[in-house]
mmCIF file of C-alpha atoms and ligand atoms in Angstrom:
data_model
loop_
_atom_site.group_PDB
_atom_site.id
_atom_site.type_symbol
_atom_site.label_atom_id
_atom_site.label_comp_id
_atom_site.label_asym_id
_atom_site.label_seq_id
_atom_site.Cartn_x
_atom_site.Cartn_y
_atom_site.Cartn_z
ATOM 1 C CA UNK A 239 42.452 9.598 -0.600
ATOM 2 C CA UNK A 240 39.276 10.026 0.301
ATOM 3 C CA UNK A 241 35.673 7.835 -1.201
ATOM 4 C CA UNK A 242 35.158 10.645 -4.093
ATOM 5 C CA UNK A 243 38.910 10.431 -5.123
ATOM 6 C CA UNK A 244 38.953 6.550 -5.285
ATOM 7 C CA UNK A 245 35.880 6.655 -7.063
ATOM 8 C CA UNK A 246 36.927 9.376 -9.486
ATOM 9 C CA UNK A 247 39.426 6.763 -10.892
ATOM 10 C CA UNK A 248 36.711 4.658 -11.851
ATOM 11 C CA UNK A 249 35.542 4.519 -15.199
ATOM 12 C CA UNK A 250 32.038 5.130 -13.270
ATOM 13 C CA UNK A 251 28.689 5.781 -14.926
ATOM 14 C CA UNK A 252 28.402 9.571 -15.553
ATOM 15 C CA UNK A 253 25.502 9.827 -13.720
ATOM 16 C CA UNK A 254 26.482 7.998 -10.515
ATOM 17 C CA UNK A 255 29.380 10.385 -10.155
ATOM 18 C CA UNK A 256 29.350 12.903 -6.961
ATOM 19 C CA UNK A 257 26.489 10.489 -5.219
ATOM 20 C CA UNK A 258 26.279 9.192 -1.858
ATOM 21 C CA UNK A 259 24.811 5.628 -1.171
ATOM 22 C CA UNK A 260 22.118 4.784 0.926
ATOM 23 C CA UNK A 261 23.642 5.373 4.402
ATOM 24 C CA UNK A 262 21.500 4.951 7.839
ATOM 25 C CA UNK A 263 23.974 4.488 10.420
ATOM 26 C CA UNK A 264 24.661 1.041 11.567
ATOM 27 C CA UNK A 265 25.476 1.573 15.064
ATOM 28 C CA UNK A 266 26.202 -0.935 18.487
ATOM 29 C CA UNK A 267 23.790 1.038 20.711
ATOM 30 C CA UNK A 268 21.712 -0.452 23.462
ATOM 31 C CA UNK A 269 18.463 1.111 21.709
ATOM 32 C CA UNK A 270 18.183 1.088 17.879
ATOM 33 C CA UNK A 271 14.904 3.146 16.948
ATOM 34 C CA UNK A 272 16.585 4.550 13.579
ATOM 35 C CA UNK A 273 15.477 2.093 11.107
ATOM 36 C CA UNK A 274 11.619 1.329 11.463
ATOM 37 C CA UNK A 275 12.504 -2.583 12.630
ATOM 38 C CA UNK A 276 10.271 -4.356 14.572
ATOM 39 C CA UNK A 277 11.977 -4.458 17.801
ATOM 40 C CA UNK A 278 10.286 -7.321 19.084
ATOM 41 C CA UNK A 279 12.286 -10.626 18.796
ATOM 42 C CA UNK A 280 10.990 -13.763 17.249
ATOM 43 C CA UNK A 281 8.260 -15.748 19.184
ATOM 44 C CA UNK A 282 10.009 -18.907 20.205
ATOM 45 C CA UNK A 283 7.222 -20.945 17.807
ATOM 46 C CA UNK A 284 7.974 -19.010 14.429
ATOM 47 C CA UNK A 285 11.316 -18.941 15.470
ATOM 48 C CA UNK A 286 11.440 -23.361 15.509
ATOM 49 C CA UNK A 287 8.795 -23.232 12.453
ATOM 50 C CA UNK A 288 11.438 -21.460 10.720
ATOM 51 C CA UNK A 289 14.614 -23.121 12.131
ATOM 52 C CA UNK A 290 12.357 -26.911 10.555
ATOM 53 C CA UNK A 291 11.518 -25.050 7.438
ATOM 54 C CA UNK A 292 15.359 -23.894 6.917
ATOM 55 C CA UNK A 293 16.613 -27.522 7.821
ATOM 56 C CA UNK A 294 14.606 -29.784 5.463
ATOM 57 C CA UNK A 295 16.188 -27.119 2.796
ATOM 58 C CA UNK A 296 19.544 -28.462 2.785
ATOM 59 C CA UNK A 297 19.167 -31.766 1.209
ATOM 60 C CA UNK A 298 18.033 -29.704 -2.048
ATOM 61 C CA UNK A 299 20.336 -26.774 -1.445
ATOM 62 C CA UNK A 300 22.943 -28.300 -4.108
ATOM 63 C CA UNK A 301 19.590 -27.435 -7.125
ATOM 64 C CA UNK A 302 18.454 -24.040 -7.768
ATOM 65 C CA UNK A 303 15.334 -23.136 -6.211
ATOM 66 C CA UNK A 304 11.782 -22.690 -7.199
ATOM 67 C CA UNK A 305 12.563 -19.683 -9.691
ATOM 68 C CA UNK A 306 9.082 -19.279 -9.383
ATOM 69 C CA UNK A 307 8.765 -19.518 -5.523
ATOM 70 C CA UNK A 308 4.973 -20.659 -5.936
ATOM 71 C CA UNK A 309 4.468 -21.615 -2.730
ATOM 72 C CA UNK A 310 5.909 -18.446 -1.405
ATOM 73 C CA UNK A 311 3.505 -16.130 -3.917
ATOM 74 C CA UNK A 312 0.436 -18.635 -2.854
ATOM 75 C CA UNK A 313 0.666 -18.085 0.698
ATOM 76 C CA UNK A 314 1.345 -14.156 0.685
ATOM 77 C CA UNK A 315 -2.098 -13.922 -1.896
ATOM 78 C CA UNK A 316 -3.574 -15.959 1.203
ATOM 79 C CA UNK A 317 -2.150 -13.731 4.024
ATOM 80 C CA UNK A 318 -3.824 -10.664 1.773
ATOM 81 C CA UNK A 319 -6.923 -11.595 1.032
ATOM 82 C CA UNK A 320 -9.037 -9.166 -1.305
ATOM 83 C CA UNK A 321 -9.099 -12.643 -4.281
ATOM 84 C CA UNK A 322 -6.163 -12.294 -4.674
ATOM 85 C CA UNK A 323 -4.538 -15.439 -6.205
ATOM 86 C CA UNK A 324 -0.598 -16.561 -6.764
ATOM 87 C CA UNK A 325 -1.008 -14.543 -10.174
ATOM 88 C CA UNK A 326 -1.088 -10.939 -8.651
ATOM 89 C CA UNK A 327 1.842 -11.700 -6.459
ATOM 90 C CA UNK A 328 5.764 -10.879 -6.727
ATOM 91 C CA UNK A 329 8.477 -11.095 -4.118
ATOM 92 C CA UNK A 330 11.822 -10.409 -4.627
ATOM 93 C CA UNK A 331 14.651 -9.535 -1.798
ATOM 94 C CA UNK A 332 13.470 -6.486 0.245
ATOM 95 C CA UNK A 333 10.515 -4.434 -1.024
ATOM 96 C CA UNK A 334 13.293 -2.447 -1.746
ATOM 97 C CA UNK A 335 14.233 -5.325 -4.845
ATOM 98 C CA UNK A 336 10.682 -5.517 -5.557
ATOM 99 C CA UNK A 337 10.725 -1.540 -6.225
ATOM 100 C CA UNK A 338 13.970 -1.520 -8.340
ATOM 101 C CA UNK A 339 12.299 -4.458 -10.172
ATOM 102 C CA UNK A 340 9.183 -2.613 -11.148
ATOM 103 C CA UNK A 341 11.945 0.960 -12.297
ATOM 104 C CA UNK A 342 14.176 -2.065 -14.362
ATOM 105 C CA UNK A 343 10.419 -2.881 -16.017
ATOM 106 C CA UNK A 344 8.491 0.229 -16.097
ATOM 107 C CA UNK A 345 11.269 3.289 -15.980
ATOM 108 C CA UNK A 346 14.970 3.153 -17.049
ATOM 109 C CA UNK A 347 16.696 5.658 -19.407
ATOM 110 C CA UNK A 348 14.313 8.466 -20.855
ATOM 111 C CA UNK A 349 11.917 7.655 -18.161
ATOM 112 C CA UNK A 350 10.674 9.219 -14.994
ATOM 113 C CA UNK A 351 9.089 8.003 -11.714
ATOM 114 C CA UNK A 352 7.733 10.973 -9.727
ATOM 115 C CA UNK A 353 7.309 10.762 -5.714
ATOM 116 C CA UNK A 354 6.319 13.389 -3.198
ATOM 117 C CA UNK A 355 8.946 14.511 -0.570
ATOM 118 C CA UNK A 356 9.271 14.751 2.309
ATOM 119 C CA UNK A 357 9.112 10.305 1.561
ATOM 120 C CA UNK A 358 10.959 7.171 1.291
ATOM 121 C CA UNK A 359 14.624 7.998 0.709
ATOM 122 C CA UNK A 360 15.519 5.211 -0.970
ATOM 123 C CA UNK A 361 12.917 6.777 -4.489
ATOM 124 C CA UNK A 362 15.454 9.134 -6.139
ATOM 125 C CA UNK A 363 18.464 6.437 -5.435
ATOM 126 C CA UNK A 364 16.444 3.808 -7.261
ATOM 127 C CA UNK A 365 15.715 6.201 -9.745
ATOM 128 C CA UNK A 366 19.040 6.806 -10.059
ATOM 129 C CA UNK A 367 20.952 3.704 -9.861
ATOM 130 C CA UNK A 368 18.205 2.413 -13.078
ATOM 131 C CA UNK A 369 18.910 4.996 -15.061
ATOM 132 C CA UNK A 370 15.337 6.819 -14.091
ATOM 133 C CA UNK A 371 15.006 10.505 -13.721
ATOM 134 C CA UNK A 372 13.126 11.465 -10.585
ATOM 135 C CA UNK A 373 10.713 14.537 -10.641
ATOM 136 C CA UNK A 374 9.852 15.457 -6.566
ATOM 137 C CA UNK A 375 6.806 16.550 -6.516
ATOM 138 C CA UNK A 376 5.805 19.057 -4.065
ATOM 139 C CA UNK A 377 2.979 18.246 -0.779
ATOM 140 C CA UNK A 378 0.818 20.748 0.800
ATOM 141 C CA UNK A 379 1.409 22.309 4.781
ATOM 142 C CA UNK A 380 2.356 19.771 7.046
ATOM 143 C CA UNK A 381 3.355 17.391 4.844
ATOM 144 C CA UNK A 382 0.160 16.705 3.353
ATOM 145 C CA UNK A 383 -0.846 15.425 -0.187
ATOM 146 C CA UNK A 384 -4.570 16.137 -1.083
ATOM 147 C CA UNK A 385 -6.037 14.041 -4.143
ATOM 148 C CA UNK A 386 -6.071 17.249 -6.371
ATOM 149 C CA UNK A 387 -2.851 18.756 -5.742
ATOM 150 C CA UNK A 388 -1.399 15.053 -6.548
ATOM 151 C CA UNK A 389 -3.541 14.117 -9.574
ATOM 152 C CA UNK A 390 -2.739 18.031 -11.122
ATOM 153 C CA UNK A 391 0.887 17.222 -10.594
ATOM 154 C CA UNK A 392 0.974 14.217 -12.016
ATOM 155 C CA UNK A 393 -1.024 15.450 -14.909
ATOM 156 C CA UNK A 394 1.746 18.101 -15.482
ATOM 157 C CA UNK A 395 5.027 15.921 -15.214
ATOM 158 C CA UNK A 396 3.675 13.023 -16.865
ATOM 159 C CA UNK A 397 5.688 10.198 -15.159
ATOM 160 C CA UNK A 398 6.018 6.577 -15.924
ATOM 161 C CA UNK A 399 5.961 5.779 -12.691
ATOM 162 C CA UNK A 400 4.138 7.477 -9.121
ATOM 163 C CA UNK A 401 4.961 6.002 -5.611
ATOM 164 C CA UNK A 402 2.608 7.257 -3.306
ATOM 165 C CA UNK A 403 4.000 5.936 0.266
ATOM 166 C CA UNK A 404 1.203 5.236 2.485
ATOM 167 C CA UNK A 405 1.895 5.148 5.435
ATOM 168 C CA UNK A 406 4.565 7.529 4.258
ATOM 169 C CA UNK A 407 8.255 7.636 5.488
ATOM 170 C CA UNK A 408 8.847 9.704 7.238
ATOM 171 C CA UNK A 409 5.958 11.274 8.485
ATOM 172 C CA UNK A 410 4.217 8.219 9.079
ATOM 173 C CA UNK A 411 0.955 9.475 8.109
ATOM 174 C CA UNK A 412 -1.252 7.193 5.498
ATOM 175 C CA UNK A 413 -2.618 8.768 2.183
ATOM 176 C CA UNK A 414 -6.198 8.739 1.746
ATOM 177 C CA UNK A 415 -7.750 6.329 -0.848
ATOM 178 C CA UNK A 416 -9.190 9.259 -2.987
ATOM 179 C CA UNK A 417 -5.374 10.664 -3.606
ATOM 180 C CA UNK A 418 -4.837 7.051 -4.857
ATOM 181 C CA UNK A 419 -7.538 7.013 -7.649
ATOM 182 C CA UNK A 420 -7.013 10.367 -8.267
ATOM 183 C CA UNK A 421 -3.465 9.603 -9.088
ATOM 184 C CA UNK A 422 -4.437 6.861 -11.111
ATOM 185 C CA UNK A 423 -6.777 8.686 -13.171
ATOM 186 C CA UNK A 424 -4.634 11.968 -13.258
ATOM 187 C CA UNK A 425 -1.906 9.034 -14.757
ATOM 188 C CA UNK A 426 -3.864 7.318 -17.645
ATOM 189 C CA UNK A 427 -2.001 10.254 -19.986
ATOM 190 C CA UNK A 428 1.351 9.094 -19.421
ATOM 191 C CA UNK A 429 0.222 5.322 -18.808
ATOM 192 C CA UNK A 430 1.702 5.597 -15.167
ATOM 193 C CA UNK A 431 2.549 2.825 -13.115
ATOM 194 C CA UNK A 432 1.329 3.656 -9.790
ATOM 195 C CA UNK A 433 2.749 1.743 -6.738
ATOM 196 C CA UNK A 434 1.497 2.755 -3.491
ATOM 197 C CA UNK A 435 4.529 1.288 -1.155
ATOM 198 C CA UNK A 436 2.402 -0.129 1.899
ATOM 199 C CA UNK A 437 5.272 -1.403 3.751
ATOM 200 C CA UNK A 438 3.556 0.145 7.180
ATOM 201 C CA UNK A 439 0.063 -1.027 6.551
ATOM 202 C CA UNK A 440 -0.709 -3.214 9.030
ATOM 203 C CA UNK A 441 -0.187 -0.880 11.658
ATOM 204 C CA UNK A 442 -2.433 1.418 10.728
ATOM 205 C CA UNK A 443 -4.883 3.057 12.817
ATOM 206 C CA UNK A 444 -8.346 0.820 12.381
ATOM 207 C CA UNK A 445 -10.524 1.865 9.083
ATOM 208 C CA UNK A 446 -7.347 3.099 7.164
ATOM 209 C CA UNK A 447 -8.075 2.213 3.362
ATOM 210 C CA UNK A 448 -5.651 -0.237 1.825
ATOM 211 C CA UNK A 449 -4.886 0.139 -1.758
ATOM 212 C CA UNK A 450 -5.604 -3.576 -1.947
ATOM 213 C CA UNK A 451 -9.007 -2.925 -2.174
ATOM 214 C CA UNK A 452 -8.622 -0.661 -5.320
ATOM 215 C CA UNK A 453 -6.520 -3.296 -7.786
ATOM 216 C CA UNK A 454 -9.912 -4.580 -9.367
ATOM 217 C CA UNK A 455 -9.742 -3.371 -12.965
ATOM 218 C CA UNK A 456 -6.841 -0.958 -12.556
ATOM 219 C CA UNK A 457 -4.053 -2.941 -14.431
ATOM 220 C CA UNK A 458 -1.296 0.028 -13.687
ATOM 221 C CA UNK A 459 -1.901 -0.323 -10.045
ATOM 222 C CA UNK A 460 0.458 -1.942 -7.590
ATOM 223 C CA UNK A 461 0.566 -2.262 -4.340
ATOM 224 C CA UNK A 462 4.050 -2.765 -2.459
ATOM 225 C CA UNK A 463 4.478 -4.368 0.715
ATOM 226 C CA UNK A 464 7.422 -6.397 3.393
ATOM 227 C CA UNK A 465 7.668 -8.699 6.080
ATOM 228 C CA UNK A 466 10.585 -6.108 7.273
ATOM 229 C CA UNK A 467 8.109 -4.564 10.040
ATOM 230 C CA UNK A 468 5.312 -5.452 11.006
ATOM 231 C CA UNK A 469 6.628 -9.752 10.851
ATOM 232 C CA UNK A 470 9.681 -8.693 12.334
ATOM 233 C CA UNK A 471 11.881 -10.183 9.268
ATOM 234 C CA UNK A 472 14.148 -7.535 8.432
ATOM 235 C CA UNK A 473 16.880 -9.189 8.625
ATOM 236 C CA UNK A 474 15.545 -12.277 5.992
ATOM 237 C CA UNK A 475 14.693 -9.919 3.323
ATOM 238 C CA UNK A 476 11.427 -10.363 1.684
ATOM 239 C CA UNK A 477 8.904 -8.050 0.005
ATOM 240 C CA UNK A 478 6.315 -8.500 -2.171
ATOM 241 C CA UNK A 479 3.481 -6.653 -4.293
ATOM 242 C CA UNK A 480 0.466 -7.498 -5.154
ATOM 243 C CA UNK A 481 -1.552 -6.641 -9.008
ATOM 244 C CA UNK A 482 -2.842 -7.548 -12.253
ATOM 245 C CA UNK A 483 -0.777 -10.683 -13.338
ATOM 246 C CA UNK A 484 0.504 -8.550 -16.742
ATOM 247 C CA UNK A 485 2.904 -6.795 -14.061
ATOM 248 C CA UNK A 486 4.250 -9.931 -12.538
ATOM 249 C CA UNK A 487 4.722 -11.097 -16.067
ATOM 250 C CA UNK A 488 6.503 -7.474 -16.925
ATOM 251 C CA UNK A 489 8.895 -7.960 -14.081
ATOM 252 C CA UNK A 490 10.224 -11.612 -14.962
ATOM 253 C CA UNK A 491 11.214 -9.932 -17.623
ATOM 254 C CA UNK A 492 14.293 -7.742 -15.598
ATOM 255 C CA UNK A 493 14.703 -10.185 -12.293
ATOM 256 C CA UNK A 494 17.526 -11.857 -12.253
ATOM 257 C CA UNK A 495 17.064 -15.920 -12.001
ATOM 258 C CA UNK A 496 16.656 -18.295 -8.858
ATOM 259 C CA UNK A 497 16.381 -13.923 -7.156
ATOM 260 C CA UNK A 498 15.178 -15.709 -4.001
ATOM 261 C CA UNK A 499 17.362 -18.568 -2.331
ATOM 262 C CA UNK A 500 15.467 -21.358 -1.165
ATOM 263 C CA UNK A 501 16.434 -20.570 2.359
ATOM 264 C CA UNK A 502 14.390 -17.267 1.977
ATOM 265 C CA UNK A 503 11.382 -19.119 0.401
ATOM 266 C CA UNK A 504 11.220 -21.842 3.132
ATOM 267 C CA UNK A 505 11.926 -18.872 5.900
ATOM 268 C CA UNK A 506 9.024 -16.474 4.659
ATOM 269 C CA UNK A 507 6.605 -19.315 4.173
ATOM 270 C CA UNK A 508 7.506 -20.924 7.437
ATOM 271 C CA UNK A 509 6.822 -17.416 9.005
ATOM 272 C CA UNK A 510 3.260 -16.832 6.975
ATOM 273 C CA UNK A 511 2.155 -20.284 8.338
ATOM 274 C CA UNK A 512 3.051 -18.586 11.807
ATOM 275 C CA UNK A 513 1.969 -15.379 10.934
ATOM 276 C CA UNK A 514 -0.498 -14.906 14.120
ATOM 277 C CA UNK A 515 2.292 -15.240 16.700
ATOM 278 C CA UNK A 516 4.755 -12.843 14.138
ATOM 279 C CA UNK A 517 1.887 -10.205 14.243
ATOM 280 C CA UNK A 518 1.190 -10.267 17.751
ATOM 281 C CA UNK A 519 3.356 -7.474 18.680
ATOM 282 C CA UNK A 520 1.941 -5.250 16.235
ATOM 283 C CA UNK A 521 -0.827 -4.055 18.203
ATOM 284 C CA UNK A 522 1.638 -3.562 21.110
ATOM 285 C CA UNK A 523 3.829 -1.582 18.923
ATOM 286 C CA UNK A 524 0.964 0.424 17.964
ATOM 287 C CA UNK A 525 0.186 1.212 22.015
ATOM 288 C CA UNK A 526 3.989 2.434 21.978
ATOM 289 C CA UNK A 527 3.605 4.658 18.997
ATOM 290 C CA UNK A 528 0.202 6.526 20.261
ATOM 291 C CA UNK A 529 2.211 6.779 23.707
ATOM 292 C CA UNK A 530 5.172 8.424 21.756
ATOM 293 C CA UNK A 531 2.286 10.716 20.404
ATOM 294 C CA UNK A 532 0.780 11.522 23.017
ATOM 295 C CA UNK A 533 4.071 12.356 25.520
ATOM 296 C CA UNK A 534 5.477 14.022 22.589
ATOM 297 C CA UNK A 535 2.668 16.371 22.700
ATOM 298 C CA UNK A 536 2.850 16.835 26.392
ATOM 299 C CA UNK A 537 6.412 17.872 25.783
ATOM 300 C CA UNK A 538 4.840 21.024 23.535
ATOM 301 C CA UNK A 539 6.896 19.233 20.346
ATOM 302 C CA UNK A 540 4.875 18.636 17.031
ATOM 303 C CA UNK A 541 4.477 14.815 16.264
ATOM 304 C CA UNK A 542 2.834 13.899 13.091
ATOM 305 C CA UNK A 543 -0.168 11.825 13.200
ATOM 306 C CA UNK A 544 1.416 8.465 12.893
ATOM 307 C CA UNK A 545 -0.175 5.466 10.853
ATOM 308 C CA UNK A 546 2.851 3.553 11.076
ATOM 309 C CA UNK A 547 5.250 1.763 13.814
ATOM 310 C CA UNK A 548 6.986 5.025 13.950
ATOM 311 C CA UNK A 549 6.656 8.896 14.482
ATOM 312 C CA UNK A 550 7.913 12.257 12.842
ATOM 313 C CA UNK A 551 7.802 14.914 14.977
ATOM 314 C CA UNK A 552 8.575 18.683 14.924
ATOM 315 C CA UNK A 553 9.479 21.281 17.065
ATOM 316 C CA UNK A 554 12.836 21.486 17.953
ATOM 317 C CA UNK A 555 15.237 24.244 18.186
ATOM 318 C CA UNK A 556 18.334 22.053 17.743
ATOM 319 C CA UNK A 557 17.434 18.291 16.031
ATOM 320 C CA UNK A 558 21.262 17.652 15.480
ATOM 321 C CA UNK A 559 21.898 18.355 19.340
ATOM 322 C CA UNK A 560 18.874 16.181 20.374
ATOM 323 C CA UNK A 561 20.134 13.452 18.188
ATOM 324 C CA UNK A 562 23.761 13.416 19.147
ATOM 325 C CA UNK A 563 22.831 13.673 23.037
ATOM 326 C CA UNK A 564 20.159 10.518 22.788
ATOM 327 C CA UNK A 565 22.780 8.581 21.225
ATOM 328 C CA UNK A 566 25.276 9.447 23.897
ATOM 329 C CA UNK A 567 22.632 8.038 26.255
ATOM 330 C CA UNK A 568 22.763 5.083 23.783
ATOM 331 C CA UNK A 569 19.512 5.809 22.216
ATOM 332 C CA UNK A 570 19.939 5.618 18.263
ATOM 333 C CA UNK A 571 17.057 7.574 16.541
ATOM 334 C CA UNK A 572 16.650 9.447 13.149
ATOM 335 C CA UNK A 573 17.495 12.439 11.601
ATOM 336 C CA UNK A 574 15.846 12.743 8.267
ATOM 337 C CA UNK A 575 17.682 16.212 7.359
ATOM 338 C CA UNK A 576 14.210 18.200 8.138
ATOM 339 C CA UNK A 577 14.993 21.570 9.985
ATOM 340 C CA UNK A 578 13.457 21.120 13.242
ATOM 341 C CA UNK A 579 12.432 17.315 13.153
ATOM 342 C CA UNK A 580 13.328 14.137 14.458
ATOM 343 C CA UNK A 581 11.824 10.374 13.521
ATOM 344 C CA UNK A 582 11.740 7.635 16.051
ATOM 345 C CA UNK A 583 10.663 4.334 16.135
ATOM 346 C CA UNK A 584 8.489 2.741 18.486
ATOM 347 C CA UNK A 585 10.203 0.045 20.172
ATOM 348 C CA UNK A 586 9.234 -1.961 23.301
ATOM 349 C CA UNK A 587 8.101 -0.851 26.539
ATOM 350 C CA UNK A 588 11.191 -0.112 28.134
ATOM 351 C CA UNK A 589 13.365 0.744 24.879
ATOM 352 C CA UNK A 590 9.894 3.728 23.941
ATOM 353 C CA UNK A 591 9.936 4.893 27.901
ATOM 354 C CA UNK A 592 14.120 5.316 27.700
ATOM 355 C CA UNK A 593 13.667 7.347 25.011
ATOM 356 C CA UNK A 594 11.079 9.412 26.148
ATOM 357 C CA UNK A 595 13.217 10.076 29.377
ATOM 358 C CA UNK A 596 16.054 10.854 28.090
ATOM 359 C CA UNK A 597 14.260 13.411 25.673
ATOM 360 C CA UNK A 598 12.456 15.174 28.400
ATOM 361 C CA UNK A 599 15.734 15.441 30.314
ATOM 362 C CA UNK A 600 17.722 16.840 27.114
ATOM 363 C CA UNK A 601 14.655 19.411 26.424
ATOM 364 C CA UNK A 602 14.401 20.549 30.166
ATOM 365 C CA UNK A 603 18.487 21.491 30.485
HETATM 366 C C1 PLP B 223 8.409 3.155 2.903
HETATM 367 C C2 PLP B 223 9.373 2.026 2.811
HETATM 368 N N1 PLP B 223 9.313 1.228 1.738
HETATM 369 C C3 PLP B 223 10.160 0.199 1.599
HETATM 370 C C4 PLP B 223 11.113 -0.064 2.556
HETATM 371 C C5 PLP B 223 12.074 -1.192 2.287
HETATM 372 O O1 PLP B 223 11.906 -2.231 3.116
HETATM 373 P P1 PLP B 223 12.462 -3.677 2.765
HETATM 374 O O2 PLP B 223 13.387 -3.571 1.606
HETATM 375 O O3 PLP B 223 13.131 -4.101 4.016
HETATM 376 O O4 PLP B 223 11.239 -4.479 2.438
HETATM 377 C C6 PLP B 223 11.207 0.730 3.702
HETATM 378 C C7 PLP B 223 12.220 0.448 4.729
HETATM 379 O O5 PLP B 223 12.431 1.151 5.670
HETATM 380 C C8 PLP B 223 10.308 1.812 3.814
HETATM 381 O O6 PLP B 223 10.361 2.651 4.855
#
């Protein structure tokens, strides 16, 4: 009996029936440049901040924990600047939680949240899974979203909620600010809640706009980040979002009590205290990913201009071939389903050169 037959058994939701889950493949390859991690380990400093942090936890592990995590939102309004105070910020488990928070608050059934494909896969399941319709919007050539295309769209569906993904997954490129106001404005109809999902941002090419700087007196704006990349804390789950404190008030509505352990409050703080030696890599990342660019191009393929730690690129006769013959060489990249591209992270030195080899071998049989 196969998954749709067990499931058909199920008194399931209507609406769930016939839908797959979220499914990146998990797999034990030497080089894992599917999922956007940081590949970079721990720095040996964070990593003993953290281990302290996690320790002096377990005397108080038998109480809940700070339901408010105040420390926690203090020190990510300190890490991002722009005023921001305790009051504009939310974490939850993943930005992905944050983002289901904010469709529990702002969408849910006879709703919609709109977002712009080619982007982050995990929109329409949210959508889905809170009872949210999702309207794709449409982008330009190459992937591209101009402020009035966007704003014109969203002045014809309506939505309750936009996600504009800047740097967007998974072409990596970062929205311009004007698309952001324009989106905003084009959403004052419909009273749209607007979350530009900035969970790339720090690796963004120097004078990239952050929608940080736009939250001053636009109370339906938020701005969604993680410490999943760029702080190399996938693994501990923690995203957050920064706006006007009537959202963060919206959401404790929907979140579920005590939503982050203790262990993940002491671990994120304990890493924002250390935050210079977690972000050090970044700017090596960022040497890998303009090296994938730039050898990509050399190999007459099509990469995307890449704001992000990773890059889309076009070009290929045969992605499913390229894919399936890197892995056999025990690199692990992405297929995103696009006829004729691939996505790759960048990864370290070595793990960015292996794959770069073993594509130009593959492309020159
Ligand atoms: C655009 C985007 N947003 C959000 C996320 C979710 O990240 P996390 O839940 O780890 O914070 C990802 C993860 O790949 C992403 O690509």
């Amino acid at each position: 009996m196969d998954q749709f037959e067990r499931l058909s058994q199920l008194p399931l939701r209507d609406d769930l029936r016939g839908q797959h889950p979220y499914g990146a493949p998990q797999l034990d390859v030497p080089i894992l440049l599917n999922v956007n991690e940081n590949t970079f380990g721990l720095p040996l400093d964070a990593k003993e901040a953290i281990l302290k942090a996690v320790a002096d936890e377990l005397d108080g592990l038998n109480r809940y924990p700070d339901r408010e995590f105040t420390e926690l939102r203090r020190a990510l309004a300190a890490y991002l600047g722009h005023g921001l105070t305790d009051a504009n910020i939310w974490a939850a488990n993943g930005s992905n939680e944050v983002l289901q928070q904010l469709l529990q608050a702002f969408g849910g059934p006879g709703r919609s949240a709109m977002g712009f494909p080619p982007t982050y896969s995990m929109y329409p399941l949210l959508a889905s899974g809170t009872g949210t319709a999702y309207v794709a919007g449409v982008r330009g050539d190459d992937y591209g979203l101009t402020a009035e295309s966007a704003a014109q769209q969203v002045r014809a569906q309506a939505p309750n909620v936009v996600f504009l993904c800047s740097p967007n997954n998974p072409t990596g490129t970062a929205l311009g600010l004007d698309v952001v106001e324009a989106v905003y404005d084009a959403g004052e109809a419909s009273q749209a809640i607007v979350i530009v999902d900035e969970a790339y941002a720090e690796f963004a090419h120097a004078g990239t706009g952050s929608a940080l700087t736009l939250l001053e007196g636009r109370p339906r704006l938020v701005v969604s980040r993680t410490m999943s990349k760029a702080f190399a804390l996938a693994g501990a789950r923690v995203g957050y979002l920064a706006s006007a404190p009537e959202v963060t008030d919206a959401i404790r509505l929907v979140r579920l009590p005590y939503h982050l352990s203790a262990i993940t409050q002491a671990t994120a703080v304990a890493a924002l205290r250390n935050s210079d030696a977690l972000l050090a890599n970044v700017e090596a990342i960022k040497v890998q990913r303009d090296r994938i660019v730039a050898e990509l191009e050399q190999m007459g393929l099509r990469p995307a201009p890449s704001d992000s730690n990773f890059v889309f690129f076009g070009g290929l006769e045969d992605p499913v071939s390229v894919w399936e013959k890197l892995l056999a060489d025990g690199v692990l990249i992405r297929d995103v389903g696009i006829s004729g591209h691939l996505r790759v992270t960048a990864g370290t030195e070595a793990e960015t050169g292996a794959f770069l080899d073993g594509l130009r071998s593959i492309l020159a049989k």
